[in-house]
mmCIF file of C-alpha atoms and ligand atoms in Angstrom:
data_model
loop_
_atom_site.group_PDB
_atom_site.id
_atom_site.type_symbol
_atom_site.label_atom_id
_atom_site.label_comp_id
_atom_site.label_asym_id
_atom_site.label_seq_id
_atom_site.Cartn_x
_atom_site.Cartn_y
_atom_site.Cartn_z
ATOM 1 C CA UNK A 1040 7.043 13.575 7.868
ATOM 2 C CA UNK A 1041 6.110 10.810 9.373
ATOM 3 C CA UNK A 1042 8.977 8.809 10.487
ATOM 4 C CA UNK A 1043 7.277 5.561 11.106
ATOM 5 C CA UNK A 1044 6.294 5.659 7.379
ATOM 6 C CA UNK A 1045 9.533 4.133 6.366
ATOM 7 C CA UNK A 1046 8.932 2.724 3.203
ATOM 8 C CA UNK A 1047 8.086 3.428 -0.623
ATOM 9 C CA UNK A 1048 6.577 0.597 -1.362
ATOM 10 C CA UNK A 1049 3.572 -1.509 -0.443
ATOM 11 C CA UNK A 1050 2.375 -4.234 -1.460
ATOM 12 C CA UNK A 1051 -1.153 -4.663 -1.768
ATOM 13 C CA UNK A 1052 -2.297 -9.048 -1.868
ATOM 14 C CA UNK A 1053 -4.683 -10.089 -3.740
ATOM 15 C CA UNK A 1054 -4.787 -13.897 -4.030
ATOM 16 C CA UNK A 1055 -6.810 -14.116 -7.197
ATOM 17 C CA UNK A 1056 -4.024 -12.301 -8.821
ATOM 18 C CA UNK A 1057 -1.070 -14.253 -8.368
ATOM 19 C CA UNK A 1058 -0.924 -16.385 -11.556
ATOM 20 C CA UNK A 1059 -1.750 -19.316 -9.880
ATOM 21 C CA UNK A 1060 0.520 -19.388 -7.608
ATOM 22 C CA UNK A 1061 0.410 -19.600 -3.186
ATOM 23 C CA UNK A 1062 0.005 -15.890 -2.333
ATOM 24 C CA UNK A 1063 2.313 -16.391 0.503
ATOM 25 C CA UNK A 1064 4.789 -17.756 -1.806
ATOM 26 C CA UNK A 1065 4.702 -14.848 -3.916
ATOM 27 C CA UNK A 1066 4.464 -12.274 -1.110
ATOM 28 C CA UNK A 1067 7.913 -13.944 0.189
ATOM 29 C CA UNK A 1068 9.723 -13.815 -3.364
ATOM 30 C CA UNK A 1069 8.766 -9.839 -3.267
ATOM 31 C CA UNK A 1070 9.710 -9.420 0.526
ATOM 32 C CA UNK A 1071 13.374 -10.435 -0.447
ATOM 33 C CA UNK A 1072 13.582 -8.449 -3.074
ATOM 34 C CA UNK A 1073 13.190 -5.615 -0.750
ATOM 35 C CA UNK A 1074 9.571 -4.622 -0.007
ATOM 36 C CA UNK A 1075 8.919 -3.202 3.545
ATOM 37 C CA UNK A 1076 5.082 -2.781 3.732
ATOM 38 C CA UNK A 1077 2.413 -5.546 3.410
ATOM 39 C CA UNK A 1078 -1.507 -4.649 3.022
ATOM 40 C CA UNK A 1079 -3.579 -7.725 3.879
ATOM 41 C CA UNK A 1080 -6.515 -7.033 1.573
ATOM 42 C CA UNK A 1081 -8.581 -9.964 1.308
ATOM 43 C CA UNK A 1082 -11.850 -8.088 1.090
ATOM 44 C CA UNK A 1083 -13.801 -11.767 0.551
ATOM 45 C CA UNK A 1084 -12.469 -13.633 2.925
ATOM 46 C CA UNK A 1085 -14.571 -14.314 6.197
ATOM 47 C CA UNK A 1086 -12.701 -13.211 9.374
ATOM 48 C CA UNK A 1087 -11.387 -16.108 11.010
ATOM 49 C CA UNK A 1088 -9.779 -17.083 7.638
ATOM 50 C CA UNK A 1089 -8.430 -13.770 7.824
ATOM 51 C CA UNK A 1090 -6.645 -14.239 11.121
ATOM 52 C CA UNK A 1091 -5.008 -17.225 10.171
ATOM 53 C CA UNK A 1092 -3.822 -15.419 6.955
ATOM 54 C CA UNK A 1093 -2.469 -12.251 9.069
ATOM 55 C CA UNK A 1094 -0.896 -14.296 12.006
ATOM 56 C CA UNK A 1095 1.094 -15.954 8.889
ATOM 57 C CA UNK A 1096 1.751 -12.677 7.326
ATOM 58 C CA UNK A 1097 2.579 -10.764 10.607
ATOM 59 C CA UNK A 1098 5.959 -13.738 11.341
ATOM 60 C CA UNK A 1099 6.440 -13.661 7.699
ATOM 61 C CA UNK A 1100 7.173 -10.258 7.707
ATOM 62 C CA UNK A 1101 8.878 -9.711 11.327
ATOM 63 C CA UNK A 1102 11.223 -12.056 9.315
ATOM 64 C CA UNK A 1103 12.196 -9.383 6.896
ATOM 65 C CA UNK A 1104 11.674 -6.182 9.494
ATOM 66 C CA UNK A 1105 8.546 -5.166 7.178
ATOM 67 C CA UNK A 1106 5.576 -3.719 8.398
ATOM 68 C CA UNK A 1107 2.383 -5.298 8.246
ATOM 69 C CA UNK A 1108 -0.840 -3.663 7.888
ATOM 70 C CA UNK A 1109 -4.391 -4.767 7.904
ATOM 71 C CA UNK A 1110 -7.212 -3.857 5.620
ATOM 72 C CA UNK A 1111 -10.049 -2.428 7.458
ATOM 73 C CA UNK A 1112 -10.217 -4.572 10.496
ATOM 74 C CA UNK A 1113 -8.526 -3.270 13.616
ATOM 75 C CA UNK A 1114 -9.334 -6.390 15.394
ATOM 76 C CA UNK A 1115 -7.349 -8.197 13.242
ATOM 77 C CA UNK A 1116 -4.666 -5.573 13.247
ATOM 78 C CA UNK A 1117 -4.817 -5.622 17.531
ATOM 79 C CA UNK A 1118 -5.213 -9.862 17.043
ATOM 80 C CA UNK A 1119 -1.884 -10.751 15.313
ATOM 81 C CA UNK A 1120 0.219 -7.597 16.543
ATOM 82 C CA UNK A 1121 0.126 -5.907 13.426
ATOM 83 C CA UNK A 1122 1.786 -2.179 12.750
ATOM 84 C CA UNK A 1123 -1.606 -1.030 11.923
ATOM 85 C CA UNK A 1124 -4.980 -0.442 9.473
ATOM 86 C CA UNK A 1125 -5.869 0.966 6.534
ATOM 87 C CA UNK A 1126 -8.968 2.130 6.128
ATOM 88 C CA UNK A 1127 -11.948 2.376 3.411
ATOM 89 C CA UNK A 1128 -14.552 5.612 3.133
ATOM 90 C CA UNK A 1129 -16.675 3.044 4.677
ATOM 91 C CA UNK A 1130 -14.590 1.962 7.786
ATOM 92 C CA UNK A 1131 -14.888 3.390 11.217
ATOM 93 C CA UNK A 1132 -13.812 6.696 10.852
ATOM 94 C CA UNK A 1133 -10.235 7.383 11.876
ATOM 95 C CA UNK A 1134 -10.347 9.219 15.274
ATOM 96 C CA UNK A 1135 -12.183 6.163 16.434
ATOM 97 C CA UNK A 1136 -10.056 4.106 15.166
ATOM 98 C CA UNK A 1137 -6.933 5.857 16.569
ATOM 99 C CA UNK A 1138 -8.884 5.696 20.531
ATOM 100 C CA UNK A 1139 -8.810 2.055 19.921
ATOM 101 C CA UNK A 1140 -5.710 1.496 18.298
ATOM 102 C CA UNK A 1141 -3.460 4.512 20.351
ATOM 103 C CA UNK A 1142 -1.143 6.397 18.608
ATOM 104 C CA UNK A 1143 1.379 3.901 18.089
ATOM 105 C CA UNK A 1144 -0.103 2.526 15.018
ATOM 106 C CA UNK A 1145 -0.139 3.638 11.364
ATOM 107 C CA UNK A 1146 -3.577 4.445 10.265
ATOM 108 C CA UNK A 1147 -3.982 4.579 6.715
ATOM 109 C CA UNK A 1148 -6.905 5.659 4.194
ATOM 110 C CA UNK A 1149 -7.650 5.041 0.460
ATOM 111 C CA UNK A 1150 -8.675 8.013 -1.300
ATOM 112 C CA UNK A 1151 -9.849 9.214 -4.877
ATOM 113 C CA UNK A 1152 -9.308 12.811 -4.858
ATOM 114 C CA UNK A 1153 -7.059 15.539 -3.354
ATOM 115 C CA UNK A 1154 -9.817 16.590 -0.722
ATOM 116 C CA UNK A 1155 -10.424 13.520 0.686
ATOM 117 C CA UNK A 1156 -6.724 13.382 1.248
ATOM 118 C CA UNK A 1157 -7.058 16.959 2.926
ATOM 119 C CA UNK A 1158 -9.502 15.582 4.926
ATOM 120 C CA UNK A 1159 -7.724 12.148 5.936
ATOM 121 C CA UNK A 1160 -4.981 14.554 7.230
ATOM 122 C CA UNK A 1161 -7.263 16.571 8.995
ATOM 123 C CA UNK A 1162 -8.552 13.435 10.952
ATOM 124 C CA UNK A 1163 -5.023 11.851 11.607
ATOM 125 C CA UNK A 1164 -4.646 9.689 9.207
ATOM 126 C CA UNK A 1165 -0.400 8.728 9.272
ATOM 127 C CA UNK A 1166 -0.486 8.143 5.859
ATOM 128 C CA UNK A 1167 -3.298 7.716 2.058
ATOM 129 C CA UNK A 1168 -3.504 5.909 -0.894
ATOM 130 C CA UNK A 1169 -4.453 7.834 -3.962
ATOM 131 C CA UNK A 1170 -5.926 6.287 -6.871
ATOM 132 C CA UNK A 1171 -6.580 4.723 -9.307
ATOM 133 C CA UNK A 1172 -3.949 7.296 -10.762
ATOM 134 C CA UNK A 1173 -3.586 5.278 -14.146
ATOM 135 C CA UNK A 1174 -5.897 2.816 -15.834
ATOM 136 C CA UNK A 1175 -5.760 -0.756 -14.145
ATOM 137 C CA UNK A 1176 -8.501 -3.599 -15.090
ATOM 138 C CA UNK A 1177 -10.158 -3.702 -11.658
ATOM 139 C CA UNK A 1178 -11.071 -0.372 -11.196
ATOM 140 C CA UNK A 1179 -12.734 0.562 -14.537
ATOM 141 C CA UNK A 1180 -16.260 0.100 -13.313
ATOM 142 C CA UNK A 1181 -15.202 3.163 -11.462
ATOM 143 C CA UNK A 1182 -14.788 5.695 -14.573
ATOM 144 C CA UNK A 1183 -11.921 7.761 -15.414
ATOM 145 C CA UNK A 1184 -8.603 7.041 -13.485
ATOM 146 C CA UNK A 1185 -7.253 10.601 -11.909
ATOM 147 C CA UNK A 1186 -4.057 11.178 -13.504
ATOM 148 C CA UNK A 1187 -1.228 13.370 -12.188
ATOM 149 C CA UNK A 1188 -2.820 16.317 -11.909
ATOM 150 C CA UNK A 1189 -4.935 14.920 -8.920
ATOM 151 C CA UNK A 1190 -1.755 13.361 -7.207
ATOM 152 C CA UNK A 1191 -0.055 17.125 -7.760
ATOM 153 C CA UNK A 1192 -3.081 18.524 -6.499
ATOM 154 C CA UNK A 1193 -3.144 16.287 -3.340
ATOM 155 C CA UNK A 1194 0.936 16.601 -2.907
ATOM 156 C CA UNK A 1195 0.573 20.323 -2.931
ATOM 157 C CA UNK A 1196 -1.987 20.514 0.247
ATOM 158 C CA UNK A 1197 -0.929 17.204 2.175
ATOM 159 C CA UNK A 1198 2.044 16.856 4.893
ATOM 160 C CA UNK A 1199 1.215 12.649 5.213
ATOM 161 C CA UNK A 1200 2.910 10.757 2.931
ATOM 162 C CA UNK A 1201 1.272 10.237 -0.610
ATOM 163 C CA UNK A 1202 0.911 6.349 -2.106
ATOM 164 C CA UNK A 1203 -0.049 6.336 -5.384
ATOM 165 C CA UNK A 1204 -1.839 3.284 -6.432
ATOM 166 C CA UNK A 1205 -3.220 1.870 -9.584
ATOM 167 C CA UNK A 1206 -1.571 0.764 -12.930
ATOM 168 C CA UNK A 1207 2.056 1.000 -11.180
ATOM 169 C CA UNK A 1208 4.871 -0.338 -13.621
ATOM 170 C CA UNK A 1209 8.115 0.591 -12.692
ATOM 171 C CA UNK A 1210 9.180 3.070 -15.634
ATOM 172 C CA UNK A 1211 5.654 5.141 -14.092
ATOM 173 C CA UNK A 1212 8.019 6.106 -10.762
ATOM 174 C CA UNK A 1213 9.692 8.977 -11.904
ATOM 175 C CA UNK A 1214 7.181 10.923 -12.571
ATOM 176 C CA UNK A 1215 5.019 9.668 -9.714
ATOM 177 C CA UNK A 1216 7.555 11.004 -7.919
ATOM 178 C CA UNK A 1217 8.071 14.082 -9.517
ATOM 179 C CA UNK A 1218 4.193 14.891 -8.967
ATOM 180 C CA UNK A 1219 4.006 13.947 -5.277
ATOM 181 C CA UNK A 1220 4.099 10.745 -4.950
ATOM 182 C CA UNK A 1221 5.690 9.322 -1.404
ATOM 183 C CA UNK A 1222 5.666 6.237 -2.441
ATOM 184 C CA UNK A 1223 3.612 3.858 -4.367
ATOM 185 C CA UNK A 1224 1.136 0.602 -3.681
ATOM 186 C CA UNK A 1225 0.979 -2.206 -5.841
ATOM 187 C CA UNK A 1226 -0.795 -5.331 -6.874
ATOM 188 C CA UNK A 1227 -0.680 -6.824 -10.512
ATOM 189 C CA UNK A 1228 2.954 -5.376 -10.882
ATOM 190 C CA UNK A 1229 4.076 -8.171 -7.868
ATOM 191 C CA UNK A 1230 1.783 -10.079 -7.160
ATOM 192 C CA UNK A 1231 1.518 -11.505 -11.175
ATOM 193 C CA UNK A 1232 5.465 -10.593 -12.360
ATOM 194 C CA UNK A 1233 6.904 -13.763 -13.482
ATOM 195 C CA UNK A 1234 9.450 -12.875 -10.915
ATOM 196 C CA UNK A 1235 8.357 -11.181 -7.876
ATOM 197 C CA UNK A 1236 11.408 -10.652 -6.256
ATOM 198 C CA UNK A 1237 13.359 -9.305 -9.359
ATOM 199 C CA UNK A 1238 10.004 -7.000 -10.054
ATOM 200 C CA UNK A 1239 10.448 -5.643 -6.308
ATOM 201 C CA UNK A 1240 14.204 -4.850 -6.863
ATOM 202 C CA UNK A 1241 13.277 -3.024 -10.211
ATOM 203 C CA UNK A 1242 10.499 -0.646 -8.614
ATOM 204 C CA UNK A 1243 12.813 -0.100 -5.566
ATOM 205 C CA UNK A 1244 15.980 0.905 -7.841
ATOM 206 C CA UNK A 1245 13.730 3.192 -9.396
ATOM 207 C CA UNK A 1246 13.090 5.156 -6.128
ATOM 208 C CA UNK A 1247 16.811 5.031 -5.828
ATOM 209 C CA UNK A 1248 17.674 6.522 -8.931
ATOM 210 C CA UNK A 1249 14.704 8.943 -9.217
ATOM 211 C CA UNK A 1250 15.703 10.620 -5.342
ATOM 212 C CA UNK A 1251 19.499 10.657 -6.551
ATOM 213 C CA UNK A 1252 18.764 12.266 -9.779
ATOM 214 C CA UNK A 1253 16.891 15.083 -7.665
ATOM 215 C CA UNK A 1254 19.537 15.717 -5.150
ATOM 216 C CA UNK A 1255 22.310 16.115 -8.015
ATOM 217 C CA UNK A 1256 20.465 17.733 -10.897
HETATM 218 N N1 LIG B 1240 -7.351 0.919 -5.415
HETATM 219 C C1 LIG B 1240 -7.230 1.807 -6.405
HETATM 220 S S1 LIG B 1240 -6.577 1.102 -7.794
HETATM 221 C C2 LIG B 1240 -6.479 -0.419 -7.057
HETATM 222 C C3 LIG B 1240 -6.934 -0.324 -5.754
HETATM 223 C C4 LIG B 1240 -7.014 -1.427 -4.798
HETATM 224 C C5 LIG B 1240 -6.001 -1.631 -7.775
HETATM 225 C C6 LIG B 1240 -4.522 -1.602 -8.003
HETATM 226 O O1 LIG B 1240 -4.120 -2.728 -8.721
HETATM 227 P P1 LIG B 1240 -2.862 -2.691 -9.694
HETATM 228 O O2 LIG B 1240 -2.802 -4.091 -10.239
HETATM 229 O O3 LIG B 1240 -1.640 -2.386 -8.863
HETATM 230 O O4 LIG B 1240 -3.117 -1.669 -10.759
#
């Protein structure tokens, strides 16, 4: 495994979906309740607003010793010292990405189906995000969400870590786990919980107590 995949759960921002409230004051709340990975993922934003977004997010989260990773844009990632990209099926592809970024930095890749996780592997991705594995309001224009079988199917031919992402509550762990599932990436189930931080501590304790139950059946 990939050792400098540390965590099981990433946040994913999204400032539209914060009820209202700052992003980075939401993102903080989260970060001390225990989350170790960040995805800046403001698709809309142009890219010098991004920058100053990332440089903020990058000493935010050298606060808490979590890593930071950019969506898409390398330069960014390179910019603001950040631990690394993921990547869309419309970014560079990832061995040129890994020439530019060297092999010190995650690469990541959202996919929809076990063989495009086959195939991130294949071109050195450190890590993927599956999904949408459950039904969640912002992907529905893109049809039927994959279910378990797909993140079984993916678990069963993949070394990288697994992420699940979409629809992620925290009584959905378990069984993400039991089918494969690394870890998992979020966005409504932080980024709009009445309580970010306690919501963070929930889905964490649920790692906890799902890995315990396996190791003492
Ligand atoms: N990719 C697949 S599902 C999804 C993305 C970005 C949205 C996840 O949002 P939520 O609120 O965690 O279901």
């Amino acid at each position: 495994m990939n050792s400098r995949v540390d965590y099981d759960l990433f946040l994913v921002t999204d400032r539209h979906q914060t009820a209202g409230r700052p992003l980075d004051a939401v993102v903080r709340k989260a970060l001390s309740g225990g989350i170790r990975a960040v995805q800046l993922r403001e698709k809309d934003l142009p890219v010098r607003e991004l920058l100053r977004w990332a440089e903020m997010f990058r000493s935010m989260t050298a606060e808490f010793g979590a890593r930071l990773l950019i969506n898409d844009r390398m330069d960014v990632c390179l910019a603001v010292g950040a631990d690394g990209v993921h990547l869309r099926a419309d970014s560079l592809p990832i061995p040129a990405v890994r020439k530019i970024l060297g092999p010190d930095r995650l690469i990541g890749r959202s996919v929809h189906s076990a063989t495009e996780a086959i195939e991130a592997q294949r071109a050195g991705a450190d890590y993927v995000i599956l999904g949408p594995i459950y039904d969640t309001p912002s992907k529905r224009a893109m049809g039927k969400p994959l279910g378990l079988s797909e993140l079984r199917s993916a678990a069963g031919q993949v070394s990288i870590p697994i992420f699940a992402i979409g629809g992620i509550r925290f009584d959905r762990i378990p069984e993400l786990i039991r089918n494969g599932a690394r870890g998992v990436a979020a966005i409504s189930a932080l980024l709009q919980a009445p309580d970010p931080r306690e919501s963070a501590e929930r889905l964490l304790r649920e790692f906890k107590t799902e890995r315990a139950a396996a190791t003492f059946p």
